Coordinates of C-alpha atoms in Angstrom, one line a residue:
M1 CA -5.9 1.5 -8.0
I2 CA -5.1 4.3 -10.4
D3 CA -4.9 3.2 -14.1
E4 CA -2.8 4.8 -16.8
K5 CA -5.8 6.7 -18.3
T6 CA -6.6 8.3 -15.0
I7 CA -3.0 9.4 -14.5
K8 CA -2.9 11.0 -18.0
T9 CA -6.1 12.8 -17.4
A10 CA -4.8 14.3 -14.1
E11 CA -1.5 15.2 -15.7
S12 CA -3.3 17.0 -18.6
V13 CA -5.2 19.2 -16.1
L14 CA -2.0 19.9 -14.1
A15 CA -0.2 20.9 -17.2
K16 CA -2.8 23.7 -17.7
G17 CA -2.0 25.0 -14.3
D18 CA -5.1 23.9 -12.5
R19 CA -5.3 21.8 -9.3
V20 CA -6.5 18.3 -9.2
E21 CA -8.3 16.2 -6.6
L22 CA -8.3 12.5 -6.8
I23 CA -11.4 11.0 -5.1
P24 CA -11.7 7.3 -4.5
V25 CA -15.0 5.8 -5.7
K26 CA -16.1 2.2 -5.8
D27 CA -15.0 1.5 -9.3
G28 CA -11.7 3.5 -9.4
V29 CA -10.6 7.1 -8.9
K30 CA -12.5 10.2 -9.9
V31 CA -10.4 13.2 -11.2
V32 CA -11.8 16.6 -10.2
R33 CA -10.4 19.9 -11.5
V34 CA -10.2 22.6 -8.8
R35 CA -10.1 26.2 -9.9
R36 CA -9.6 29.1 -7.5
E37 CA -10.4 32.6 -8.6
E38 CA -9.8 35.8 -6.7
V39 CA -12.9 37.7 -5.7
K40 CA -12.5 41.4 -6.2
K41 CA -13.7 43.6 -3.4
D42 CA -16.3 46.3 -4.2
V43 CA -14.8 49.4 -2.5

């Protein structure tokens, strides 16, 4: 079950342009921010 506080937390991360993973745990849902950055090639 996702509570209102968890939803607002995920929405605030999404509003900044980052990705979010919602991971079920025994006492609710854990919100994890996922950031992807381009790795520049050394040429």
